[in-house]
Amino acid sequence: MQNILHQLGIQAINSGTSTGTWWEEEKGEFIESFSPVDGKKIATVFCTSHAAYNLIINKAEQAFKEWRLWPAPRRGEVIRQVGEALRKNKDELGRLVSYEMGKSLQEGWGEVQEMIDICDFSVGLSRQLHGLTMHSERPGHRMYEQWHPLGIVGIISAFNFPVAVWSWNTMLAWVCGNVTIWKPSEKTPLCAVACQKIVADVFQKNGLPEGVSNLITGDKVLGEKIASDTHVPLVSATGSTRMGKSVGAAVGGRLGRSLLELGGNNAIIITPDADLNIAIRAAIFGAVGTAGQRCTSTRRLIIHEDIFETVKDRLVAAYSQLQIGNPLDEANHVGPLIDKSAVEQYQHALEQCRKEGGIFIIEGKVLEGDRFESGCYVKPCIVAVKPDSQIVQQETFAPILYLITYRDFEEAIAIQNSVPQGLSSAIMTLNLREAEQFLSVTGSDCGIANVNIGTSGAEIGGAFGGEKETGGGRESGSDAWKNYMRRQTNTINYSSILPLAQGIKFEI
Ligand code: UN1
């Protein structure tokens, strides 16, 4: 791993940074990054002090004054180069993601690919930050709207996508002319240092002012600092619903803007008309991929009672093939959970399933022994539960799949919508009526609704996010860029009179 850190230009110890400047703080708090793969300590990262935070905000404000004047296509050109740098570093960065976070190497590379894709998307966007023109009701008047950047965009990201989620927010924020301040999860600080390093090289070559890309490291106190800082007009936060409620309240309290992408509790409805080959594969990837630690992970299967036994048997057969172990070994499908506290939450959820009368179709357990010495490896499990079980209302970031049966289609949709979260959803059916009903206003209440595709693995081109306790924010593709800008409506009078709107007469 030291080799990868070396190739990415990361010294083992870094602290709060701003583009081009890295400084070490000898005293003060620090974070130790441990890999869940083998339990080894990777590095110590110093936390950003109060003084360094203020300095960074100050630099960011100065940088914004200059960066916003760069024409958007020129900003896009810099982002194109960031995309190129990521292509060059895809292997190493993907490996670091896999080692520090614990997801499979395929998924580590996939995450870097998402970063490259959002860079490409942003380059295209750099010539398409369009506003509308409207016909004025007043003669000799022209009305149009334009979009301006906001200033400093705060980004609070989670451990499960330690690099991609930052890039969705950051590339859009930059192309729109903002500067960013990033607080990554304290569980994956090195991935963040690596990104900052890759970006800093490109920025220096292009003569950007210092302070367009800022990284701060620390625990949730630092997140709270961003949330309550009036210098930060937009805070984009990804993580638990509990975190989102606190960030949302702090940002809302100062009437700032927040963009929240919080928990999911995603279901796949499998109807008697499903293509089971697709359904089973999608369900398994959704449930055990990233060890069940995606916001979009499949947590619930809502299965028609006539096909329940068949689906169950096929799942059991497929689960028996799963290889659990070191995620850097490509033969393995499932890596570890992020840390021991995640393992405790997994155990706690299993206990609650038992208490609520859940029937274990595949038992879960914490794996022990040779290859599992980090203590973070767990067995993906399947439990049949009643739809009204309390445990099913909660998002547990672990590979636990709940099976629920239904009889009528309306009942399936009601079960799908009966949880507090509203991120991703899917239906497996070849029946047009069922598919369209699922997508209609009376169907899924989620931000993402798929047909014959699982709940996880969304492309960057669409707007990503969800409703209810998921927080309502939309990141990534479509017109999500508008979140990072302020809209200004301009009316210009080129006549020699002053007609008033609504035909009001005001003579003096
Ligand atoms: C997340 O889990 O926070 O749709 C993001 C997916 C990925 C992103 C997940 N493209 O699964």
Short mmCIF file of C-alpha atoms and ligand atoms in Angstrom, two decimals:
data_model
loop_
_atom_site.label_atom_id
_atom_site.label_comp_id
_atom_site.label_asym_id
_atom_site.label_seq_id
_atom_site.Cartn_x
_atom_site.Cartn_y
_atom_site.Cartn_z
CA MET A 1 0.00 0.00 0.00
CA GLN A 2 2.89 2.38 0.68
CA ASN A 3 3.69 1.88 -2.98
CA ILE A 4 0.28 3.15 -4.06
CA LEU A 5 0.55 6.10 -1.68
CA HIS A 6 3.94 6.85 -3.15
CA GLN A 7 2.66 6.65 -6.74
CA LEU A 8 -0.16 9.01 -5.86
CA GLY A 9 2.36 11.35 -4.27
CA ILE A 10 0.91 11.03 -0.79
CA GLN A 11 3.16 11.29 2.21
CA ALA A 12 1.85 9.29 5.09
CA ILE A 13 1.09 12.38 7.11
CA ASN A 14 -0.86 15.30 5.77
CA SER A 15 -3.09 17.84 7.37
CA GLY A 16 -5.69 20.45 6.47
CA THR A 17 -4.79 21.54 2.98
CA SER A 18 -5.59 24.04 0.39
CA THR A 19 -4.56 23.78 -3.26
CA GLY A 20 -0.84 23.69 -3.54
CA THR A 21 -0.13 24.11 0.14
CA TRP A 22 0.19 21.20 2.48
CA TRP A 23 1.03 21.81 6.02
CA GLU A 24 1.63 19.57 8.95
CA GLU A 25 0.48 20.43 12.37
CA GLU A 26 2.75 18.97 14.93
CA LYS A 27 0.27 19.29 17.74
CA GLY A 28 -3.44 18.86 17.87
CA GLU A 29 -5.91 16.17 17.02
CA PHE A 30 -5.34 13.49 14.45
CA ILE A 31 -7.19 10.67 12.75
CA GLU A 32 -5.71 7.23 12.27
CA SER A 33 -6.82 5.44 9.16
CA PHE A 34 -7.14 1.68 9.54
CA SER A 35 -7.92 -0.66 6.65
CA PRO A 36 -10.88 -2.96 7.28
CA VAL A 37 -9.20 -5.38 4.86
CA ASP A 38 -6.46 -6.48 7.27
CA GLY A 39 -6.91 -4.19 10.28
CA LYS A 40 -3.57 -2.48 9.64
CA LYS A 41 -3.02 1.21 10.23
CA ILE A 42 -2.42 2.97 6.92
CA ALA A 43 -1.55 6.46 8.11
CA THR A 44 -2.13 9.26 10.56
CA VAL A 45 -3.83 12.36 9.25
CA PHE A 46 -3.85 15.54 11.30
CA CYS A 47 -7.17 17.28 11.82
CA THR A 48 -7.72 20.79 10.57
CA SER A 49 -7.40 23.23 13.46
CA HIS A 50 -9.70 26.17 14.07
CA ALA A 51 -6.99 28.57 12.84
CA ALA A 52 -6.32 26.54 9.68
CA TYR A 53 -10.07 26.38 8.95
CA ASN A 54 -10.35 30.16 9.07
CA LEU A 55 -7.29 30.54 6.88
CA ILE A 56 -8.75 28.13 4.32
CA ILE A 57 -12.12 29.91 4.25
CA ASN A 58 -10.25 33.16 3.73
CA LYS A 59 -8.20 31.73 0.85
CA ALA A 60 -11.32 30.19 -0.66
CA GLU A 61 -13.12 33.53 -0.63
CA GLN A 62 -10.19 35.21 -2.36
CA ALA A 63 -9.94 32.40 -4.92
CA PHE A 64 -13.65 32.66 -5.72
CA LYS A 65 -13.22 36.30 -6.71
CA GLU A 66 -10.83 35.21 -9.44
CA TRP A 67 -12.17 31.77 -10.43
CA ARG A 68 -15.68 33.08 -11.12
CA LEU A 69 -14.18 35.34 -13.81
CA TRP A 70 -12.70 32.42 -15.76
CA PRO A 71 -15.05 31.70 -18.66
CA ALA A 72 -16.96 28.47 -18.02
CA PRO A 73 -15.42 26.65 -21.04
CA ARG A 74 -11.96 27.44 -19.63
CA ARG A 75 -13.02 26.01 -16.29
CA GLY A 76 -14.28 23.01 -18.26
CA GLU A 77 -10.85 22.60 -19.86
CA VAL A 78 -9.26 22.35 -16.40
CA ILE A 79 -11.84 19.72 -15.43
CA ARG A 80 -11.08 17.83 -18.63
CA GLN A 81 -7.48 17.63 -17.46
CA VAL A 82 -8.60 16.45 -14.02
CA GLY A 83 -10.49 13.66 -15.85
CA GLU A 84 -7.31 12.78 -17.76
CA ALA A 85 -5.30 12.68 -14.52
CA LEU A 86 -7.92 10.37 -13.03
CA ARG A 87 -7.71 8.08 -16.06
CA LYS A 88 -3.96 7.90 -15.53
CA ASN A 89 -4.36 7.15 -11.81
CA LYS A 90 -7.44 4.91 -12.08
CA ASP A 91 -5.66 1.74 -11.08
CA GLU A 92 -3.87 3.17 -8.04
CA LEU A 93 -6.76 5.28 -6.81
CA GLY A 94 -9.18 2.36 -7.25
CA ARG A 95 -6.83 0.18 -5.20
CA LEU A 96 -6.58 2.79 -2.45
CA VAL A 97 -10.39 3.06 -2.33
CA SER A 98 -10.60 -0.71 -2.12
CA TYR A 99 -7.97 -0.93 0.63
CA GLU A 100 -9.06 1.99 2.79
CA MET A 101 -12.83 1.49 2.40
CA GLY A 102 -12.98 -2.27 1.83
CA LYS A 103 -15.06 -2.49 -1.36
CA SER A 104 -14.07 -4.92 -4.10
CA LEU A 105 -11.37 -3.85 -6.53
CA GLN A 106 -13.91 -3.89 -9.38
CA GLU A 107 -16.04 -1.46 -7.40
CA GLY A 108 -13.01 0.64 -6.43
CA TRP A 109 -12.21 1.07 -10.12
CA GLY A 110 -15.91 1.58 -10.84
CA GLU A 111 -15.95 4.43 -8.40
CA VAL A 112 -13.02 6.13 -10.11
CA GLN A 113 -14.83 5.56 -13.42
CA GLU A 114 -17.80 7.49 -12.00
CA MET A 115 -15.39 10.35 -11.26
CA ILE A 116 -14.08 10.30 -14.83
CA ASP A 117 -17.63 10.23 -16.17
CA ILE A 118 -18.70 13.25 -14.12
CA CYS A 119 -15.60 15.12 -15.33
CA ASP A 120 -16.64 14.44 -18.95
CA PHE A 121 -20.19 15.46 -18.13
CA SER A 122 -18.97 18.72 -16.59
CA VAL A 123 -16.79 19.53 -19.59
CA GLY A 124 -19.89 19.32 -21.80
CA LEU A 125 -21.84 21.33 -19.28
CA SER A 126 -19.23 24.09 -19.41
CA ARG A 127 -20.81 25.24 -22.67
CA GLN A 128 -24.38 24.55 -21.61
CA LEU A 129 -25.08 26.48 -18.42
CA HIS A 130 -28.20 27.73 -20.13
CA GLY A 131 -30.81 30.16 -18.89
CA LEU A 132 -34.19 30.82 -20.51
CA THR A 133 -35.47 33.92 -22.23
CA MET A 134 -39.09 34.98 -21.69
CA HIS A 135 -41.35 37.33 -23.58
CA SER A 136 -42.00 40.41 -21.50
CA GLU A 137 -45.60 41.65 -21.13
CA ARG A 138 -44.25 45.19 -21.54
CA PRO A 139 -43.40 46.65 -24.97
CA GLY A 140 -39.74 47.43 -25.64
CA HIS A 141 -38.61 45.11 -22.89
CA ARG A 142 -36.53 41.97 -22.87
CA MET A 143 -36.54 39.43 -20.07
CA TYR A 144 -34.12 36.60 -19.51
CA GLU A 145 -32.42 34.67 -16.75
CA GLN A 146 -28.80 33.89 -16.09
CA TRP A 147 -27.04 31.66 -13.64
CA HIS A 148 -24.21 32.84 -11.39
CA PRO A 149 -22.01 30.83 -9.04
CA LEU A 150 -22.72 30.86 -5.32
CA GLY A 151 -19.27 31.10 -3.74
CA ILE A 152 -17.90 28.46 -1.36
CA VAL A 153 -19.65 25.10 -1.63
CA GLY A 154 -19.20 22.83 1.40
CA ILE A 155 -19.12 19.09 0.74
CA ILE A 156 -19.52 16.55 3.51
CA SER A 157 -19.07 13.03 2.17
CA ALA A 158 -19.47 9.52 3.52
CA PHE A 159 -17.05 6.59 3.75
CA ASN A 160 -18.94 4.29 1.38
CA PHE A 161 -18.18 6.30 -1.76
CA PRO A 162 -15.08 8.08 -0.52
CA VAL A 163 -14.17 9.66 -3.87
CA ALA A 164 -17.10 9.52 -6.35
CA VAL A 165 -19.63 11.46 -4.32
CA TRP A 166 -17.09 14.23 -3.76
CA SER A 167 -16.48 14.39 -7.51
CA TRP A 168 -20.19 14.60 -8.43
CA ASN A 169 -20.51 17.65 -6.23
CA THR A 170 -17.13 19.17 -6.88
CA MET A 171 -16.93 18.98 -10.67
CA LEU A 172 -20.38 20.58 -11.01
CA ALA A 173 -19.55 23.20 -8.38
CA TRP A 174 -16.28 24.11 -10.14
CA VAL A 175 -17.65 24.24 -13.65
CA CYS A 176 -20.33 26.59 -12.35
CA GLY A 177 -17.57 28.85 -10.99
CA ASN A 178 -17.66 27.96 -7.28
CA VAL A 179 -14.83 26.99 -5.00
CA THR A 180 -15.18 23.99 -2.70
CA ILE A 181 -14.32 22.95 0.82
CA TRP A 182 -14.45 19.20 1.39
CA LYS A 183 -14.79 17.36 4.65
CA PRO A 184 -14.45 13.67 3.87
CA SER A 185 -15.47 10.90 6.24
CA GLU A 186 -12.93 10.45 9.02
CA LYS A 187 -13.00 6.74 8.10
CA THR A 188 -11.46 7.35 4.65
CA PRO A 189 -9.17 10.41 4.86
CA LEU A 190 -6.42 9.04 2.62
CA CYS A 191 -8.73 8.66 -0.38
CA ALA A 192 -9.45 12.37 0.03
CA VAL A 193 -5.80 13.30 0.33
CA ALA A 194 -5.15 11.34 -2.90
CA CYS A 195 -7.88 13.24 -4.78
CA GLN A 196 -6.60 16.56 -3.51
CA LYS A 197 -3.12 15.64 -4.63
CA ILE A 198 -4.27 14.66 -8.15
CA VAL A 199 -6.27 17.87 -8.49
CA ALA A 200 -3.52 20.11 -7.06
CA ASP A 201 -1.08 19.00 -9.78
CA VAL A 202 -3.55 19.89 -12.54
CA PHE A 203 -4.48 23.19 -10.90
CA GLN A 204 -0.87 24.26 -10.50
CA LYS A 205 -0.14 23.56 -14.16
CA ASN A 206 -3.10 25.69 -15.15
CA GLY A 207 -2.27 28.59 -12.85
CA LEU A 208 -5.44 28.48 -10.77
CA PRO A 209 -5.52 30.69 -7.72
CA GLU A 210 -4.84 28.85 -4.49
CA GLY A 211 -8.04 27.94 -2.68
CA VAL A 212 -10.36 26.62 -5.41
CA SER A 213 -10.11 23.09 -4.03
CA ASN A 214 -9.90 22.81 -0.27
CA LEU A 215 -9.72 19.76 1.91
CA ILE A 216 -10.26 19.77 5.63
CA THR A 217 -9.98 16.70 7.81
CA GLY A 218 -11.60 16.04 11.12
CA ASP A 219 -14.62 14.60 12.86
CA LYS A 220 -18.23 15.73 12.89
CA VAL A 221 -17.41 18.93 14.77
CA LEU A 222 -15.81 20.16 11.55
CA GLY A 223 -18.96 19.21 9.61
CA GLU A 224 -21.01 21.23 12.11
CA LYS A 225 -18.63 24.14 11.58
CA ILE A 226 -19.29 24.16 7.83
CA ALA A 227 -23.04 23.78 8.39
CA SER A 228 -23.20 26.87 10.57
CA ASP A 229 -20.68 28.98 8.62
CA THR A 230 -22.35 31.86 6.78
CA HIS A 231 -19.33 32.00 4.44
CA VAL A 232 -20.59 28.74 2.93
CA PRO A 233 -23.81 29.44 0.99
CA LEU A 234 -24.40 25.79 -0.02
CA VAL A 235 -23.67 22.66 1.97
CA SER A 236 -24.00 19.34 0.20
CA ALA A 237 -24.04 16.45 2.65
CA THR A 238 -24.12 12.71 2.06
CA GLY A 239 -24.54 10.30 4.94
CA SER A 240 -27.00 9.12 7.56
CA THR A 241 -30.43 10.64 8.05
CA ARG A 242 -29.40 11.63 11.58
CA MET A 243 -26.42 13.58 10.24
CA GLY A 244 -28.57 15.13 7.49
CA LYS A 245 -31.20 16.32 9.95
CA SER A 246 -28.57 18.08 12.02
CA VAL A 247 -26.78 19.62 9.00
CA GLY A 248 -30.11 20.58 7.40
CA ALA A 249 -31.27 22.27 10.61
CA ALA A 250 -28.02 24.21 11.06
CA VAL A 251 -27.91 25.36 7.42
CA GLY A 252 -31.64 26.11 7.44
CA GLY A 253 -31.24 28.07 10.68
CA ARG A 254 -29.09 30.59 8.83
CA LEU A 255 -31.27 30.31 5.67
CA GLY A 256 -28.43 28.79 3.68
CA ARG A 257 -28.99 26.11 1.10
CA SER A 258 -28.45 22.44 1.72
CA LEU A 259 -28.39 19.52 -0.66
CA LEU A 260 -28.99 16.32 1.24
CA GLU A 261 -28.41 12.77 0.04
CA LEU A 262 -29.19 10.55 3.00
CA GLY A 263 -30.27 7.03 3.81
CA GLY A 264 -32.11 4.65 1.53
CA ASN A 265 -34.20 1.56 2.21
CA ASN A 266 -34.46 0.25 -1.29
CA ALA A 267 -36.75 -2.50 -2.48
CA ILE A 268 -37.18 -4.63 -5.58
CA ILE A 269 -40.68 -5.89 -6.35
CA ILE A 270 -40.54 -9.25 -8.11
CA THR A 271 -43.81 -10.09 -9.84
CA PRO A 272 -44.93 -13.40 -11.36
CA ASP A 273 -44.08 -11.90 -14.78
CA ALA A 274 -40.43 -11.23 -13.89
CA ASP A 275 -37.47 -12.57 -15.83
CA LEU A 276 -35.96 -14.35 -12.86
CA ASN A 277 -32.48 -14.56 -14.39
CA ILE A 278 -32.31 -10.78 -14.32
CA ALA A 279 -34.15 -10.45 -11.02
CA ILE A 280 -31.90 -12.79 -9.05
CA ARG A 281 -28.65 -11.26 -10.34
CA ALA A 282 -29.88 -7.72 -9.68
CA ALA A 283 -31.05 -8.63 -6.19
CA ILE A 284 -27.77 -10.27 -5.24
CA PHE A 285 -25.53 -7.50 -6.58
CA GLY A 286 -27.80 -4.96 -4.89
CA ALA A 287 -27.78 -6.77 -1.54
CA VAL A 288 -24.17 -7.93 -1.18
CA GLY A 289 -22.26 -5.55 -3.48
CA THR A 290 -20.12 -3.12 -1.42
CA ALA A 291 -21.10 -5.43 1.49
CA GLY A 292 -24.51 -3.75 1.57
CA GLN A 293 -22.96 -0.35 2.27
CA ARG A 294 -24.40 1.67 -0.61
CA CYS A 295 -27.19 4.17 -0.11
CA THR A 296 -28.76 2.32 -3.02
CA SER A 297 -28.16 -1.22 -1.69
CA THR A 298 -31.12 -3.55 -2.02
CA ARG A 299 -32.49 -4.14 1.47
CA ARG A 300 -35.95 -5.55 0.70
CA LEU A 301 -37.33 -7.99 -1.85
CA ILE A 302 -41.10 -7.82 -2.18
CA ILE A 303 -41.97 -11.11 -3.86
CA HIS A 304 -45.32 -12.40 -5.15
CA GLU A 305 -46.41 -15.36 -3.04
CA ASP A 306 -46.75 -17.69 -6.07
CA ILE A 307 -43.04 -17.39 -6.91
CA PHE A 308 -41.70 -16.94 -3.38
CA GLU A 309 -40.34 -20.48 -3.01
CA THR A 310 -38.65 -20.42 -6.43
CA VAL A 311 -37.02 -17.04 -5.78
CA LYS A 312 -35.94 -18.13 -2.32
CA ASP A 313 -34.34 -21.35 -3.59
CA ARG A 314 -32.49 -19.55 -6.36
CA LEU A 315 -31.20 -16.95 -3.92
CA VAL A 316 -29.96 -19.63 -1.55
CA ALA A 317 -28.17 -21.41 -4.40
CA ALA A 318 -26.53 -18.18 -5.56
CA TYR A 319 -25.55 -17.06 -2.04
CA SER A 320 -23.75 -20.36 -1.54
CA GLN A 321 -21.40 -19.36 -4.38
CA LEU A 322 -20.42 -16.03 -2.80
CA GLN A 323 -16.75 -15.67 -1.94
CA ILE A 324 -16.08 -13.45 1.05
CA GLY A 325 -12.62 -12.10 1.74
CA ASN A 326 -9.90 -9.62 0.83
CA PRO A 327 -11.55 -7.24 -1.64
CA LEU A 328 -8.27 -6.69 -3.47
CA ASP A 329 -8.39 -10.35 -4.51
CA GLU A 330 -10.55 -10.36 -7.62
CA ALA A 331 -11.91 -13.81 -6.84
CA ASN A 332 -13.89 -12.40 -3.91
CA HIS A 333 -17.36 -10.89 -4.27
CA VAL A 334 -17.83 -9.46 -0.78
CA GLY A 335 -15.31 -7.53 1.29
CA PRO A 336 -15.45 -6.33 4.89
CA LEU A 337 -17.68 -3.78 6.59
CA ILE A 338 -16.00 -0.45 7.24
CA ASP A 339 -15.19 -1.05 10.93
CA LYS A 340 -16.12 -2.90 14.08
CA SER A 341 -18.88 -0.52 15.01
CA ALA A 342 -20.55 -1.38 11.66
CA VAL A 343 -20.19 -5.05 12.59
CA GLU A 344 -21.94 -4.34 15.90
CA GLN A 345 -24.80 -2.67 14.08
CA TYR A 346 -25.10 -5.71 11.81
CA GLN A 347 -25.26 -7.99 14.86
CA HIS A 348 -27.76 -5.74 16.51
CA ALA A 349 -30.02 -5.83 13.44
CA LEU A 350 -29.87 -9.63 13.34
CA GLU A 351 -30.81 -9.79 17.00
CA GLN A 352 -33.78 -7.54 16.40
CA CYS A 353 -34.87 -9.68 13.42
CA ARG A 354 -34.91 -12.67 15.72
CA LYS A 355 -36.87 -10.82 18.39
CA GLU A 356 -39.45 -9.81 15.80
CA GLY A 357 -39.92 -13.40 14.62
CA GLY A 358 -37.90 -13.14 11.38
CA ILE A 359 -37.11 -16.49 9.76
CA PHE A 360 -33.46 -16.84 8.74
CA ILE A 361 -33.16 -18.39 5.31
CA ILE A 362 -29.42 -17.82 5.39
CA GLU A 363 -27.97 -17.19 8.83
CA GLY A 364 -25.64 -14.28 9.36
CA LYS A 365 -22.46 -14.33 11.41
CA VAL A 366 -19.20 -12.50 11.98
CA LEU A 367 -16.39 -14.36 10.25
CA GLU A 368 -13.33 -15.34 12.22
CA GLY A 369 -9.99 -16.91 11.49
CA ASP A 370 -7.06 -16.49 9.22
CA ARG A 371 -8.25 -14.28 6.42
CA PHE A 372 -10.64 -12.31 8.60
CA GLU A 373 -8.38 -10.97 11.35
CA SER A 374 -9.60 -7.36 10.97
CA GLY A 375 -12.88 -8.55 12.55
CA CYS A 376 -14.88 -6.65 9.93
CA TYR A 377 -16.00 -9.52 7.68
CA VAL A 378 -19.61 -10.70 7.97
CA LYS A 379 -21.69 -13.26 6.17
CA PRO A 380 -24.42 -11.89 3.89
CA CYS A 381 -27.73 -13.19 5.17
CA ILE A 382 -31.37 -13.45 4.14
CA VAL A 383 -34.34 -13.13 6.50
CA ALA A 384 -38.04 -13.55 5.77
CA VAL A 385 -39.94 -10.88 7.70
CA LYS A 386 -43.40 -9.39 8.05
CA PRO A 387 -43.76 -6.12 6.16
CA ASP A 388 -44.64 -4.26 9.36
CA SER A 389 -41.48 -5.34 11.26
CA GLN A 390 -39.71 -2.44 12.91
CA ILE A 391 -36.29 -3.55 11.72
CA VAL A 392 -37.40 -3.22 8.08
CA GLN A 393 -38.07 0.47 8.62
CA GLN A 394 -34.41 1.08 9.38
CA GLU A 395 -31.40 1.31 7.10
CA THR A 396 -28.67 -1.04 8.36
CA PHE A 397 -25.48 -0.56 6.35
CA ALA A 398 -24.73 -4.29 6.00
CA PRO A 399 -25.54 -7.22 3.69
CA ILE A 400 -28.89 -8.18 5.23
CA LEU A 401 -31.66 -8.89 2.75
CA TYR A 402 -35.28 -8.95 3.93
CA LEU A 403 -37.83 -11.03 2.02
CA ILE A 404 -41.48 -10.01 2.15
CA THR A 405 -44.39 -11.62 0.28
CA TYR A 406 -47.36 -9.93 -1.35
CA ARG A 407 -50.58 -11.02 -3.01
CA ASP A 408 -52.00 -8.00 -4.90
CA PHE A 409 -49.96 -5.56 -6.92
CA GLU A 410 -51.33 -2.54 -5.00
CA GLU A 411 -50.19 -4.21 -1.80
CA ALA A 412 -46.65 -4.55 -3.24
CA ILE A 413 -46.52 -0.84 -4.00
CA ALA A 414 -47.90 0.02 -0.57
CA ILE A 415 -45.17 -2.10 1.07
CA GLN A 416 -42.50 -0.55 -1.14
CA ASN A 417 -43.61 2.94 -0.09
CA SER A 418 -44.16 2.12 3.58
CA VAL A 419 -40.68 3.05 4.83
CA PRO A 420 -39.48 6.53 5.87
CA GLN A 421 -36.74 6.64 3.19
CA GLY A 422 -37.30 7.23 -0.54
CA LEU A 423 -34.10 6.81 -2.52
CA SER A 424 -34.12 3.93 -5.01
CA SER A 425 -36.66 1.32 -6.09
CA ALA A 426 -37.12 -1.28 -8.78
CA ILE A 427 -39.64 -3.63 -10.30
CA MET A 428 -38.91 -6.87 -12.09
CA THR A 429 -41.66 -7.58 -14.58
CA LEU A 430 -42.26 -8.06 -18.28
CA ASN A 431 -45.85 -6.96 -17.78
CA LEU A 432 -46.31 -3.49 -19.27
CA ARG A 433 -49.23 -2.59 -17.03
CA GLU A 434 -47.31 -3.41 -13.87
CA ALA A 435 -44.20 -1.56 -15.03
CA GLU A 436 -46.10 1.58 -15.99
CA GLN A 437 -48.17 1.55 -12.80
CA PHE A 438 -44.97 1.31 -10.79
CA LEU A 439 -43.62 4.41 -12.54
CA SER A 440 -46.89 6.33 -12.39
CA VAL A 441 -47.96 8.86 -9.77
CA THR A 442 -49.57 6.06 -7.77
CA GLY A 443 -46.42 3.92 -7.97
CA SER A 444 -43.00 4.23 -6.36
CA ASP A 445 -42.46 7.32 -4.20
CA CYS A 446 -38.67 7.23 -4.64
CA GLY A 447 -36.25 9.55 -6.44
CA ILE A 448 -35.08 6.60 -8.53
CA ALA A 449 -37.48 4.01 -9.98
CA ASN A 450 -36.14 1.30 -12.29
CA VAL A 451 -37.69 -1.42 -14.43
CA ASN A 452 -35.76 -4.67 -14.83
CA ILE A 453 -32.66 -3.11 -13.29
CA GLY A 454 -31.69 -3.34 -9.62
CA THR A 455 -31.71 -0.48 -7.12
CA SER A 456 -27.96 0.21 -7.07
CA GLY A 457 -25.45 1.22 -9.71
CA ALA A 458 -27.07 4.40 -11.06
CA GLU A 459 -25.32 6.17 -13.94
CA ILE A 460 -24.03 9.71 -13.41
CA GLY A 461 -26.11 11.15 -16.28
CA GLY A 462 -29.35 11.16 -14.27
CA ALA A 463 -30.15 13.28 -11.23
CA PHE A 464 -29.29 11.23 -8.15
CA GLY A 465 -31.14 11.50 -4.85
CA GLY A 466 -34.42 10.73 -3.15
CA GLU A 467 -37.46 11.81 -1.22
CA LYS A 468 -38.69 11.74 2.38
CA GLU A 469 -35.90 11.00 4.87
CA THR A 470 -33.45 10.65 1.99
CA GLY A 471 -33.41 14.43 2.08
CA GLY A 472 -34.78 15.59 -1.28
CA GLY A 473 -31.46 16.66 -2.85
CA ARG A 474 -30.39 15.82 -6.40
CA GLU A 475 -26.75 15.50 -7.39
CA SER A 476 -24.83 14.50 -10.46
CA GLY A 477 -26.52 14.55 -13.91
CA SER A 478 -29.58 16.08 -15.58
CA ASP A 479 -29.98 19.70 -14.38
CA ALA A 480 -28.58 19.09 -10.87
CA TRP A 481 -25.98 21.80 -11.69
CA LYS A 482 -28.66 24.40 -10.96
CA ASN A 483 -28.28 23.59 -7.26
CA TYR A 484 -24.79 25.05 -7.38
CA MET A 485 -25.82 28.38 -8.91
CA ARG A 486 -28.06 31.31 -8.17
CA ARG A 487 -30.65 32.30 -10.73
CA GLN A 488 -30.97 35.92 -11.65
CA THR A 489 -33.94 37.23 -13.61
CA ASN A 490 -33.05 40.28 -15.72
CA THR A 491 -35.51 42.65 -17.37
CA ILE A 492 -34.14 45.30 -19.69
CA ASN A 493 -36.15 48.28 -20.94
CA TYR A 494 -34.92 49.49 -24.32
CA SER A 495 -37.93 51.79 -24.94
CA SER A 496 -38.21 55.48 -24.05
CA ILE A 497 -41.18 55.02 -21.72
CA LEU A 498 -41.69 53.18 -18.45
CA PRO A 499 -44.70 50.89 -18.77
CA LEU A 500 -45.46 49.12 -15.48
CA ALA A 501 -46.15 45.44 -15.12
CA GLN A 502 -49.77 44.32 -14.62
CA GLY A 503 -50.85 47.46 -16.56
CA ILE A 504 -50.64 49.63 -13.45
CA LYS A 505 -51.04 53.36 -14.11
CA PHE A 506 -48.92 55.63 -11.96
CA GLU A 507 -48.95 59.19 -13.34
CA ILE A 508 -47.18 62.11 -11.71
C1 UN1 B 1 -24.11 6.11 -2.44
O1 UN1 B 1 -24.26 4.98 -2.02
O2 UN1 B 1 -23.99 7.08 -1.67
O3 UN1 B 1 -26.12 4.13 -7.60
C2 UN1 B 1 -23.95 6.44 -3.87
C3 UN1 B 1 -25.11 3.71 -7.04
C4 UN1 B 1 -23.84 4.51 -7.16
C5 UN1 B 1 -23.79 5.61 -6.18
C6 UN1 B 1 -24.17 5.28 -4.79
N1 UN1 B 1 -23.75 5.04 -8.50
O4 UN1 B 1 -25.11 2.68 -6.41
#
